[in-house]
Amino acid sequence: MIPDDWMPHHRADGETVGYVHLAEGGLFQAHDLLGRALGAPGEWLAIESMLDEHSIAWLDGTWSYAIEEGRAVRVRIAELSGERVVLVEDRLGSVEGAAPQRYEVPVPVAPGVLEPAAPLTEWPPAP
């Protein structure tokens, strides 16, 4: 769960695009919606600008979710809140077969658990 002392940062239309908290030395630290630190701590206006530029478009991509050591699956973000992110197995648009596997991960997401997926370079993708 996002800590209580992290302030949500909203863009002009009211959409939350990240969080800010007070860091050491009177500086502020920006975090994305997954709770990952964005850059180094800085002055308030610079942190706000960083979050506005980061936006939320990055959520739309495919992700690599480390289920366990040495095993990852390709997923998409289905839901995101300050408490959890719901991931759905990426089937590359296929609607055949059983429903895709769903995973829940607490926010903030631990480092190395959820990273942008590498582009597909072979077809079909390796299991």
XYZ file of C-alpha atoms in Angstrom:
127
model
C 0.000 0.000 0.000
C 1.219 3.495 -0.795
C 2.462 5.032 2.476
C 0.231 7.637 4.101
C 2.947 10.299 3.914
C 3.160 10.092 0.091
C 1.124 12.875 -1.496
C -0.731 12.052 -4.726
C 0.227 14.329 -7.615
C -2.583 15.120 -10.056
C -2.267 16.487 -13.573
C -4.489 19.399 -14.658
C -7.502 17.147 -15.418
C -7.396 15.587 -11.941
C -5.849 12.232 -12.948
C -3.299 10.964 -10.415
C 0.043 10.482 -12.189
C 2.285 9.645 -9.250
C 3.265 10.428 -5.693
C 5.635 12.778 -3.880
C 7.157 12.476 -0.450
C 9.596 14.502 1.599
C 13.128 13.153 1.221
C 16.289 13.946 3.161
C 17.671 17.452 3.082
C 14.291 19.119 2.515
C 14.054 17.758 -1.033
C 11.184 15.788 -2.534
C 11.112 12.351 -4.164
C 8.796 11.482 -7.062
C 7.313 7.998 -7.445
C 5.322 6.540 -10.320
C 1.958 4.857 -9.787
C 3.681 1.546 -9.052
C 5.564 3.230 -6.216
C 8.941 3.156 -7.980
C 11.241 6.145 -7.450
C 11.605 8.441 -10.467
C 15.022 10.036 -10.639
C 16.794 11.645 -7.728
C 15.196 13.831 -5.058
C 14.785 17.449 -6.077
C 12.988 20.720 -5.567
C 9.179 20.677 -5.491
C 8.572 22.328 -8.886
C 11.086 20.060 -10.634
C 9.440 16.985 -9.100
C 5.987 18.139 -10.188
C 7.265 18.705 -13.737
C 8.885 15.268 -13.757
C 5.603 13.602 -12.800
C 3.606 15.615 -15.346
C 6.037 14.617 -18.119
C 6.098 10.975 -17.005
C 2.282 10.897 -17.243
C 0.460 7.532 -17.345
C 0.911 6.402 -20.961
C 3.663 3.994 -19.876
C 1.034 1.837 -18.145
C -0.333 0.720 -21.524
C 2.650 -1.414 -22.538
C 3.489 -5.032 -21.886
C 5.365 -5.994 -18.758
C 7.532 -8.827 -17.529
C 6.289 -10.090 -14.168
C 8.821 -12.119 -12.165
C 6.646 -14.833 -10.659
C 9.629 -16.430 -8.963
C 13.413 -16.511 -9.321
C 14.227 -17.200 -12.977
C 10.580 -17.383 -14.131
C 8.680 -14.462 -15.618
C 5.495 -14.065 -17.644
C 4.444 -11.411 -20.108
C 1.515 -9.396 -18.707
C -0.542 -6.247 -19.111
C -1.824 -4.015 -16.332
C -5.571 -4.483 -15.898
C -6.173 -2.490 -12.701
C -4.062 -0.197 -10.565
C -4.732 1.393 -7.194
C -2.634 2.645 -4.313
C -2.937 -0.819 -2.777
C -2.454 -3.282 -5.632
C -1.856 -3.805 -9.317
C -3.805 -6.510 -11.129
C -1.922 -8.102 -14.012
C -3.360 -10.227 -16.810
C -1.322 -12.650 -18.876
C -0.613 -11.120 -22.287
C -1.963 -13.402 -24.987
C -0.933 -11.182 -27.885
C -4.582 -10.539 -28.714
C -5.693 -14.187 -28.684
C -9.139 -14.875 -27.245
C -8.987 -18.663 -27.593
C -8.647 -21.101 -24.720
C -9.134 -20.618 -21.000
C -9.278 -17.185 -19.439
C -5.844 -15.589 -19.084
C -4.087 -15.967 -15.755
C -4.481 -13.006 -13.379
C -1.983 -11.917 -10.746
C -2.190 -9.404 -7.894
C 0.894 -7.552 -6.712
C 1.001 -5.129 -3.762
C 1.894 -1.489 -4.413
C 4.562 -0.230 -4.091
C 5.948 -2.939 -6.359
C 9.294 -4.309 -5.202
C 12.283 -3.657 -7.499
C 12.740 -6.293 -10.217
C 9.227 -7.738 -9.861
C 7.556 -5.815 -12.694
C 9.617 -4.373 -15.524
C 8.784 -3.260 -19.080
C 8.791 -6.344 -21.332
C 11.390 -6.740 -24.036
C 10.014 -6.533 -27.577
C 9.047 -9.837 -29.124
C 11.685 -11.002 -31.557
C 10.360 -14.440 -32.443
C 7.000 -15.945 -33.286
C 5.497 -17.724 -31.558
C 7.040 -16.489 -28.332
C 9.024 -19.022 -26.317
C 7.081 -20.437 -23.315
